């Protein structure tokens, strides 16, 4: 069987690994959205919003991956605009997750705004370098990296880190440490894809690739999205479940 029909609106050819990652990303993030929404009913009220945001992140990504997959299957071109629309919505939501987790421990709205500002700088500069000022993509990549560095500073050395360290809840500390590892290591996959753009530092690695058959940039982005968005949500889910269990134990002791 040389071709696979995908929902009757596109053909996934055998050996089309980029199309495969688009389809896998779409289905896995849709499944994650359903999971987070269903599990939302199993956590205490104070954590329901966090799981709702996790579901929104993966659902928004799933919708965009549905359309990005269609663009790739039909035109074999990178769906840059759709991808940045997705990131413009989902990355700020991931920053909001940090705030929701740390708010009970005393996080301020200023922390949230700093994270949001860093994400906006990162995304706007990245888009300008990838889709508008392509010949200056290294410069815009540096500016985008500065936005990411601002986020890293906040979660490792800024208010977010201090609030997390001051928390007396072990599950919040553990979950927070895992989340910031996603932001440090997982988000670092995106610059690797970006640096494969024409004229950028790693383009020589893919200079001979037929972009009508394979797109290393999209491959890097698709893998990063699946790891970061689903993984991020699963960490939030784990924190919420542990918090709910701890609250239940505390209630049972208080009423014993």
PDB file of C-alpha atoms in Angstrom:
ATOM      1  CA  UNK A   1       0.000   0.000   0.000  1.00  0.00           C
ATOM      2  CA  UNK A   2       1.878   3.034  -1.290  1.00  0.00           C
ATOM      3  CA  UNK A   3      -0.425   5.711   0.021  1.00  0.00           C
ATOM      4  CA  UNK A   4      -2.618   6.146   3.076  1.00  0.00           C
ATOM      5  CA  UNK A   5      -5.803   8.224   2.894  1.00  0.00           C
ATOM      6  CA  UNK A   6      -6.058  10.459   5.968  1.00  0.00           C
ATOM      7  CA  UNK A   7      -9.671  11.389   6.795  1.00  0.00           C
ATOM      8  CA  UNK A   8     -10.393  11.512   3.046  1.00  0.00           C
ATOM      9  CA  UNK A   9      -8.832  14.975   2.671  1.00  0.00           C
ATOM     10  CA  UNK A  10      -5.203  14.176   1.956  1.00  0.00           C
ATOM     11  CA  UNK A  11      -2.794  11.450   0.942  1.00  0.00           C
ATOM     12  CA  UNK A  12       0.115  10.465   3.158  1.00  0.00           C
ATOM     13  CA  UNK A  13       2.677   8.828   0.906  1.00  0.00           C
ATOM     14  CA  UNK A  14       4.865   6.015   2.136  1.00  0.00           C
ATOM     15  CA  UNK A  15       8.147   7.502   3.318  1.00  0.00           C
ATOM     16  CA  UNK A  16       6.685  10.953   3.996  1.00  0.00           C
ATOM     17  CA  UNK A  17       8.119  11.266   7.487  1.00  0.00           C
ATOM     18  CA  UNK A  18       7.260  14.956   7.790  1.00  0.00           C
ATOM     19  CA  UNK A  19       3.619  14.269   6.967  1.00  0.00           C
ATOM     20  CA  UNK A  20       3.702  11.437   9.485  1.00  0.00           C
ATOM     21  CA  UNK A  21       4.866  13.778  12.259  1.00  0.00           C
ATOM     22  CA  UNK A  22       2.168  16.307  11.357  1.00  0.00           C
ATOM     23  CA  UNK A  23      -0.503  13.611  11.564  1.00  0.00           C
ATOM     24  CA  UNK A  24       0.933  12.102  14.748  1.00  0.00           C
ATOM     25  CA  UNK A  25       1.181  15.540  16.327  1.00  0.00           C
ATOM     26  CA  UNK A  26      -2.441  16.295  15.464  1.00  0.00           C
ATOM     27  CA  UNK A  27      -3.801  13.028  16.861  1.00  0.00           C
ATOM     28  CA  UNK A  28      -1.626  12.948  19.986  1.00  0.00           C
ATOM     29  CA  UNK A  29      -2.470  16.518  20.967  1.00  0.00           C
ATOM     30  CA  UNK A  30      -6.166  15.954  20.363  1.00  0.00           C
ATOM     31  CA  UNK A  31      -6.007  12.850  22.564  1.00  0.00           C
ATOM     32  CA  UNK A  32      -4.148  14.817  25.251  1.00  0.00           C
ATOM     33  CA  UNK A  33      -6.855  17.506  25.183  1.00  0.00           C
ATOM     34  CA  UNK A  34      -9.578  14.941  25.777  1.00  0.00           C
ATOM     35  CA  UNK A  35      -7.551  13.364  28.572  1.00  0.00           C
ATOM     36  CA  UNK A  36      -6.992  16.667  30.388  1.00  0.00           C
ATOM     37  CA  UNK A  37     -10.665  17.617  30.098  1.00  0.00           C
ATOM     38  CA  UNK A  38     -11.844  14.252  31.409  1.00  0.00           C
ATOM     39  CA  UNK A  39      -9.322  14.262  34.258  1.00  0.00           C
ATOM     40  CA  UNK A  40     -10.303  17.812  35.185  1.00  0.00           C
ATOM     41  CA  UNK A  41     -13.192  16.308  37.126  1.00  0.00           C
ATOM     42  CA  UNK A  42     -10.832  14.273  39.320  1.00  0.00           C
ATOM     43  CA  UNK A  43      -8.870  17.177  40.833  1.00  0.00           C
ATOM     44  CA  UNK A  44      -9.823  19.746  43.455  1.00  0.00           C
ATOM     45  CA  UNK A  45     -11.448  22.997  42.349  1.00  0.00           C
ATOM     46  CA  UNK A  46      -8.297  25.086  42.756  1.00  0.00           C
ATOM     47  CA  UNK A  47      -6.531  22.985  40.078  1.00  0.00           C
ATOM     48  CA  UNK A  48      -9.337  22.755  37.523  1.00  0.00           C
ATOM     49  CA  UNK A  49      -8.255  25.954  35.781  1.00  0.00           C
ATOM     50  CA  UNK A  50      -4.707  24.636  35.354  1.00  0.00           C
ATOM     51  CA  UNK A  51      -5.972  21.477  33.670  1.00  0.00           C
ATOM     52  CA  UNK A  52      -8.343  23.515  31.511  1.00  0.00           C
ATOM     53  CA  UNK A  53      -5.404  25.614  30.309  1.00  0.00           C
ATOM     54  CA  UNK A  54      -3.440  22.418  29.586  1.00  0.00           C
ATOM     55  CA  UNK A  55      -6.364  21.163  27.496  1.00  0.00           C
ATOM     56  CA  UNK A  56      -6.583  24.485  25.649  1.00  0.00           C
ATOM     57  CA  UNK A  57      -2.872  24.381  24.810  1.00  0.00           C
ATOM     58  CA  UNK A  58      -3.039  20.930  23.237  1.00  0.00           C
ATOM     59  CA  UNK A  59      -6.436  21.522  21.576  1.00  0.00           C
ATOM     60  CA  UNK A  60      -5.314  24.762  19.919  1.00  0.00           C
ATOM     61  CA  UNK A  61      -2.192  22.951  18.728  1.00  0.00           C
ATOM     62  CA  UNK A  62      -4.270  20.010  17.448  1.00  0.00           C
ATOM     63  CA  UNK A  63      -6.475  22.323  15.362  1.00  0.00           C
ATOM     64  CA  UNK A  64      -3.458  24.042  13.840  1.00  0.00           C
ATOM     65  CA  UNK A  65      -1.718  20.737  13.188  1.00  0.00           C
ATOM     66  CA  UNK A  66      -4.812  19.554  11.314  1.00  0.00           C
ATOM     67  CA  UNK A  67      -4.469  22.488   8.927  1.00  0.00           C
ATOM     68  CA  UNK A  68      -0.665  22.386   8.804  1.00  0.00           C
ATOM     69  CA  UNK A  69      -0.807  18.723   7.894  1.00  0.00           C
ATOM     70  CA  UNK A  70      -3.168  19.575   5.026  1.00  0.00           C
ATOM     71  CA  UNK A  71      -0.839  22.294   3.733  1.00  0.00           C
ATOM     72  CA  UNK A  72       2.130  19.929   3.803  1.00  0.00           C
ATOM     73  CA  UNK A  73       0.265  17.086   2.091  1.00  0.00           C
ATOM     74  CA  UNK A  74      -1.072  19.319  -0.680  1.00  0.00           C
ATOM     75  CA  UNK A  75       1.750  21.778  -1.328  1.00  0.00           C
ATOM     76  CA  UNK A  76       4.829  20.262   0.372  1.00  0.00           C
ATOM     77  CA  UNK A  77       5.672  23.659   1.849  1.00  0.00           C
ATOM     78  CA  UNK A  78       6.327  24.687   5.431  1.00  0.00           C
ATOM     79  CA  UNK A  79       3.142  26.123   7.048  1.00  0.00           C
ATOM     80  CA  UNK A  80       5.021  28.936   8.789  1.00  0.00           C
ATOM     81  CA  UNK A  81       2.071  31.296   9.276  1.00  0.00           C
ATOM     82  CA  UNK A  82      -0.134  28.631  10.852  1.00  0.00           C
ATOM     83  CA  UNK A  83       2.705  27.526  13.096  1.00  0.00           C
ATOM     84  CA  UNK A  84       3.315  31.005  14.477  1.00  0.00           C
ATOM     85  CA  UNK A  85      -0.408  31.595  14.978  1.00  0.00           C
ATOM     86  CA  UNK A  86      -0.404  28.410  17.044  1.00  0.00           C
ATOM     87  CA  UNK A  87       2.615  29.509  19.080  1.00  0.00           C
ATOM     88  CA  UNK A  88       1.192  33.010  19.600  1.00  0.00           C
ATOM     89  CA  UNK A  89      -1.743  31.396  21.394  1.00  0.00           C
ATOM     90  CA  UNK A  90      -0.150  28.424  23.135  1.00  0.00           C
ATOM     91  CA  UNK A  91       3.180  29.797  24.399  1.00  0.00           C
ATOM     92  CA  UNK A  92       1.547  32.579  26.474  1.00  0.00           C
ATOM     93  CA  UNK A  93      -0.820  29.944  27.872  1.00  0.00           C
ATOM     94  CA  UNK A  94       2.198  27.918  28.966  1.00  0.00           C
ATOM     95  CA  UNK A  95       3.506  31.029  30.735  1.00  0.00           C
ATOM     96  CA  UNK A  96       0.114  31.368  32.420  1.00  0.00           C
ATOM     97  CA  UNK A  97       0.512  27.804  33.699  1.00  0.00           C
ATOM     98  CA  UNK A  98       3.582  28.902  35.648  1.00  0.00           C
ATOM     99  CA  UNK A  99       1.537  31.647  37.273  1.00  0.00           C
ATOM    100  CA  UNK A 100      -1.398  29.363  38.097  1.00  0.00           C
ATOM    101  CA  UNK A 101       0.896  26.823  39.747  1.00  0.00           C
ATOM    102  CA  UNK A 102       2.744  29.424  41.811  1.00  0.00           C
ATOM    103  CA  UNK A 103      -0.143  31.758  42.612  1.00  0.00           C
ATOM    104  CA  UNK A 104      -1.137  29.842  45.782  1.00  0.00           C
ATOM    105  CA  UNK A 105       2.471  30.270  46.962  1.00  0.00           C
ATOM    106  CA  UNK A 106       2.378  34.039  46.450  1.00  0.00           C
ATOM    107  CA  UNK A 107       3.385  34.694  42.826  1.00  0.00           C
ATOM    108  CA  UNK A 108       2.612  38.242  41.679  1.00  0.00           C
ATOM    109  CA  UNK A 109       1.014  39.376  38.433  1.00  0.00           C
ATOM    110  CA  UNK A 110       4.338  41.073  37.623  1.00  0.00           C
ATOM    111  CA  UNK A 111       5.938  37.652  37.265  1.00  0.00           C
ATOM    112  CA  UNK A 112       3.251  36.677  34.759  1.00  0.00           C
ATOM    113  CA  UNK A 113       3.722  39.850  32.716  1.00  0.00           C
ATOM    114  CA  UNK A 114       7.484  39.353  32.540  1.00  0.00           C
ATOM    115  CA  UNK A 115       6.989  35.822  31.241  1.00  0.00           C
ATOM    116  CA  UNK A 116       4.427  37.036  28.705  1.00  0.00           C
ATOM    117  CA  UNK A 117       6.725  39.841  27.552  1.00  0.00           C
ATOM    118  CA  UNK A 118       9.577  37.383  27.016  1.00  0.00           C
ATOM    119  CA  UNK A 119       7.313  35.065  25.025  1.00  0.00           C
ATOM    120  CA  UNK A 120       6.081  37.918  22.805  1.00  0.00           C
ATOM    121  CA  UNK A 121       9.637  39.064  22.028  1.00  0.00           C
ATOM    122  CA  UNK A 122      10.660  35.475  21.302  1.00  0.00           C
ATOM    123  CA  UNK A 123       7.750  34.796  18.935  1.00  0.00           C
ATOM    124  CA  UNK A 124       7.576  38.116  17.095  1.00  0.00           C
ATOM    125  CA  UNK A 125      11.318  38.166  16.417  1.00  0.00           C
ATOM    126  CA  UNK A 126      11.256  34.511  15.383  1.00  0.00           C
ATOM    127  CA  UNK A 127       8.454  35.120  12.888  1.00  0.00           C
ATOM    128  CA  UNK A 128      10.132  38.202  11.427  1.00  0.00           C
ATOM    129  CA  UNK A 129      13.341  36.239  10.905  1.00  0.00           C
ATOM    130  CA  UNK A 130      11.637  33.186   9.436  1.00  0.00           C
ATOM    131  CA  UNK A 131       8.956  34.765   7.241  1.00  0.00           C
ATOM    132  CA  UNK A 132       9.619  38.497   6.698  1.00  0.00           C
ATOM    133  CA  UNK A 133      13.292  39.461   6.917  1.00  0.00           C
ATOM    134  CA  UNK A 134      14.700  36.114   5.864  1.00  0.00           C
ATOM    135  CA  UNK A 135      18.107  37.476   4.858  1.00  0.00           C
ATOM    136  CA  UNK A 136      18.558  38.840   8.389  1.00  0.00           C
ATOM    137  CA  UNK A 137      17.271  35.715  10.143  1.00  0.00           C
ATOM    138  CA  UNK A 138      20.407  35.393  12.286  1.00  0.00           C
ATOM    139  CA  UNK A 139      19.865  38.871  13.757  1.00  0.00           C
ATOM    140  CA  UNK A 140      16.195  38.191  14.450  1.00  0.00           C
ATOM    141  CA  UNK A 141      17.131  34.807  15.867  1.00  0.00           C
ATOM    142  CA  UNK A 142      19.418  36.512  18.385  1.00  0.00           C
ATOM    143  CA  UNK A 143      16.588  38.859  19.411  1.00  0.00           C
ATOM    144  CA  UNK A 144      14.214  35.900  19.709  1.00  0.00           C
ATOM    145  CA  UNK A 145      16.742  34.078  21.876  1.00  0.00           C
ATOM    146  CA  UNK A 146      16.905  37.131  24.145  1.00  0.00           C
ATOM    147  CA  UNK A 147      13.168  36.761  24.773  1.00  0.00           C
ATOM    148  CA  UNK A 148      13.651  33.096  25.638  1.00  0.00           C
ATOM    149  CA  UNK A 149      16.575  34.030  27.912  1.00  0.00           C
ATOM    150  CA  UNK A 150      14.313  36.458  29.779  1.00  0.00           C
ATOM    151  CA  UNK A 151      11.904  33.604  30.475  1.00  0.00           C
ATOM    152  CA  UNK A 152      14.766  31.347  31.572  1.00  0.00           C
ATOM    153  CA  UNK A 153      16.075  34.037  33.914  1.00  0.00           C
ATOM    154  CA  UNK A 154      12.645  34.483  35.493  1.00  0.00           C
ATOM    155  CA  UNK A 155      12.066  30.781  36.132  1.00  0.00           C
ATOM    156  CA  UNK A 156      15.619  30.018  37.311  1.00  0.00           C
ATOM    157  CA  UNK A 157      16.724  33.181  39.108  1.00  0.00           C
ATOM    158  CA  UNK A 158      13.769  35.554  39.191  1.00  0.00           C
ATOM    159  CA  UNK A 159      10.608  35.806  41.249  1.00  0.00           C
ATOM    160  CA  UNK A 160       9.164  32.547  39.917  1.00  0.00           C
ATOM    161  CA  UNK A 161      12.156  30.571  41.172  1.00  0.00           C
ATOM    162  CA  UNK A 162      12.132  32.313  44.558  1.00  0.00           C
ATOM    163  CA  UNK A 163       8.412  31.686  45.075  1.00  0.00           C
ATOM    164  CA  UNK A 164       8.775  28.014  44.126  1.00  0.00           C
ATOM    165  CA  UNK A 165      11.734  27.534  46.470  1.00  0.00           C
ATOM    166  CA  UNK A 166       9.824  29.173  49.315  1.00  0.00           C
ATOM    167  CA  UNK A 167       6.841  26.862  48.877  1.00  0.00           C
ATOM    168  CA  UNK A 168       6.386  24.233  51.582  1.00  0.00           C
ATOM    169  CA  UNK A 169       4.623  21.912  49.127  1.00  0.00           C
ATOM    170  CA  UNK A 170       6.986  19.245  47.805  1.00  0.00           C
ATOM    171  CA  UNK A 171       4.816  18.413  44.786  1.00  0.00           C
ATOM    172  CA  UNK A 172       4.834  22.060  43.674  1.00  0.00           C
ATOM    173  CA  UNK A 173       8.635  22.252  43.921  1.00  0.00           C
ATOM    174  CA  UNK A 174       9.129  18.974  42.067  1.00  0.00           C
ATOM    175  CA  UNK A 175       6.627  19.813  39.343  1.00  0.00           C
ATOM    176  CA  UNK A 176       8.020  23.316  38.921  1.00  0.00           C
ATOM    177  CA  UNK A 177      11.551  21.961  38.470  1.00  0.00           C
ATOM    178  CA  UNK A 178      10.340  19.586  35.753  1.00  0.00           C
ATOM    179  CA  UNK A 179       8.417  22.374  34.002  1.00  0.00           C
ATOM    180  CA  UNK A 180      11.422  24.641  33.845  1.00  0.00           C
ATOM    181  CA  UNK A 181      13.518  21.795  32.458  1.00  0.00           C
ATOM    182  CA  UNK A 182      10.966  21.568  29.636  1.00  0.00           C
ATOM    183  CA  UNK A 183      11.409  25.301  29.065  1.00  0.00           C
ATOM    184  CA  UNK A 184      15.210  25.113  29.170  1.00  0.00           C
ATOM    185  CA  UNK A 185      15.849  21.891  27.254  1.00  0.00           C
ATOM    186  CA  UNK A 186      12.612  21.229  25.353  1.00  0.00           C
ATOM    187  CA  UNK A 187      12.285  24.756  24.035  1.00  0.00           C
ATOM    188  CA  UNK A 188      15.926  24.649  22.936  1.00  0.00           C
ATOM    189  CA  UNK A 189      14.880  22.258  20.140  1.00  0.00           C
ATOM    190  CA  UNK A 190      13.170  25.136  18.303  1.00  0.00           C
ATOM    191  CA  UNK A 191      16.368  27.165  17.750  1.00  0.00           C
ATOM    192  CA  UNK A 192      17.953  24.066  16.215  1.00  0.00           C
ATOM    193  CA  UNK A 193      15.189  24.009  13.606  1.00  0.00           C
ATOM    194  CA  UNK A 194      15.416  27.784  13.141  1.00  0.00           C
ATOM    195  CA  UNK A 195      19.172  27.611  12.537  1.00  0.00           C
ATOM    196  CA  UNK A 196      18.553  25.236   9.615  1.00  0.00           C
ATOM    197  CA  UNK A 197      16.916  28.086   7.674  1.00  0.00           C
ATOM    198  CA  UNK A 198      18.719  29.333   4.535  1.00  0.00           C
ATOM    199  CA  UNK A 199      21.649  31.545   5.482  1.00  0.00           C
ATOM    200  CA  UNK A 200      21.624  30.497   9.120  1.00  0.00           C
ATOM    201  CA  UNK A 201      24.279  28.691  11.124  1.00  0.00           C
ATOM    202  CA  UNK A 202      23.146  25.077  10.588  1.00  0.00           C
ATOM    203  CA  UNK A 203      21.808  25.384   7.047  1.00  0.00           C
ATOM    204  CA  UNK A 204      24.857  23.570   5.710  1.00  0.00           C
ATOM    205  CA  UNK A 205      23.624  20.394   7.377  1.00  0.00           C
ATOM    206  CA  UNK A 206      20.480  20.355   5.210  1.00  0.00           C
ATOM    207  CA  UNK A 207      21.664  22.249   2.131  1.00  0.00           C
ATOM    208  CA  UNK A 208      21.284  19.201  -0.109  1.00  0.00           C
ATOM    209  CA  UNK A 209      17.842  18.148   1.153  1.00  0.00           C
ATOM    210  CA  UNK A 210      14.947  18.178  -1.332  1.00  0.00           C
ATOM    211  CA  UNK A 211      12.466  20.387   0.540  1.00  0.00           C
ATOM    212  CA  UNK A 212       9.554  19.049  -1.546  1.00  0.00           C
ATOM    213  CA  UNK A 213      10.108  15.669   0.095  1.00  0.00           C
ATOM    214  CA  UNK A 214      11.504  16.517   3.505  1.00  0.00           C
ATOM    215  CA  UNK A 215      11.714  19.554   5.784  1.00  0.00           C
ATOM    216  CA  UNK A 216      14.217  19.227   8.654  1.00  0.00           C
ATOM    217  CA  UNK A 217      12.935  22.517  10.111  1.00  0.00           C
ATOM    218  CA  UNK A 218       9.372  21.197  10.349  1.00  0.00           C
ATOM    219  CA  UNK A 219      10.620  17.878  11.694  1.00  0.00           C
ATOM    220  CA  UNK A 220      12.414  19.657  14.557  1.00  0.00           C
ATOM    221  CA  UNK A 221       9.408  21.885  15.254  1.00  0.00           C
ATOM    222  CA  UNK A 222       6.915  18.993  15.201  1.00  0.00           C
ATOM    223  CA  UNK A 223       8.956  16.888  17.608  1.00  0.00           C
ATOM    224  CA  UNK A 224       9.465  19.864  19.925  1.00  0.00           C
ATOM    225  CA  UNK A 225       5.756  20.719  19.941  1.00  0.00           C
ATOM    226  CA  UNK A 226       4.692  17.194  20.854  1.00  0.00           C
ATOM    227  CA  UNK A 227       7.269  16.902  23.639  1.00  0.00           C
ATOM    228  CA  UNK A 228       6.703  20.330  25.126  1.00  0.00           C
ATOM    229  CA  UNK A 229       2.947  20.780  24.918  1.00  0.00           C
ATOM    230  CA  UNK A 230       1.867  17.294  25.927  1.00  0.00           C
ATOM    231  CA  UNK A 231       4.713  16.871  28.415  1.00  0.00           C
ATOM    232  CA  UNK A 232       4.039  20.274  29.947  1.00  0.00           C
ATOM    233  CA  UNK A 233       0.387  19.358  30.442  1.00  0.00           C
ATOM    234  CA  UNK A 234       1.222  15.989  31.970  1.00  0.00           C
ATOM    235  CA  UNK A 235       3.456  17.661  34.553  1.00  0.00           C
ATOM    236  CA  UNK A 236       0.654  20.075  35.463  1.00  0.00           C
ATOM    237  CA  UNK A 237      -1.719  17.111  35.676  1.00  0.00           C
ATOM    238  CA  UNK A 238       0.671  15.296  38.027  1.00  0.00           C
ATOM    239  CA  UNK A 239       0.956  18.356  40.274  1.00  0.00           C
ATOM    240  CA  UNK A 240      -2.836  18.683  40.372  1.00  0.00           C
ATOM    241  CA  UNK A 241      -3.351  15.005  41.229  1.00  0.00           C
ATOM    242  CA  UNK A 242      -0.713  15.068  43.968  1.00  0.00           C
ATOM    243  CA  UNK A 243      -2.167  18.263  45.418  1.00  0.00           C
ATOM    244  CA  UNK A 244      -5.661  16.788  45.406  1.00  0.00           C
ATOM    245  CA  UNK A 245      -4.445  13.625  47.129  1.00  0.00           C
ATOM    246  CA  UNK A 246      -2.604  15.673  49.770  1.00  0.00           C
ATOM    247  CA  UNK A 247      -5.684  17.784  50.419  1.00  0.00           C
ATOM    248  CA  UNK A 248      -7.773  14.645  50.804  1.00  0.00           C
ATOM    249  CA  UNK A 249      -5.339  13.190  53.347  1.00  0.00           C
ATOM    250  CA  UNK A 250      -5.328  16.463  55.263  1.00  0.00           C
ATOM    251  CA  UNK A 251      -9.114  16.565  55.320  1.00  0.00           C
ATOM    252  CA  UNK A 252      -9.352  12.962  56.520  1.00  0.00           C
ATOM    253  CA  UNK A 253      -6.888  13.667  59.343  1.00  0.00           C
ATOM    254  CA  UNK A 254      -8.771  16.794  60.352  1.00  0.00           C
ATOM    255  CA  UNK A 255     -12.087  14.955  60.526  1.00  0.00           C
ATOM    256  CA  UNK A 256     -10.776  11.738  62.112  1.00  0.00           C
TER     257      UNK A 256
END
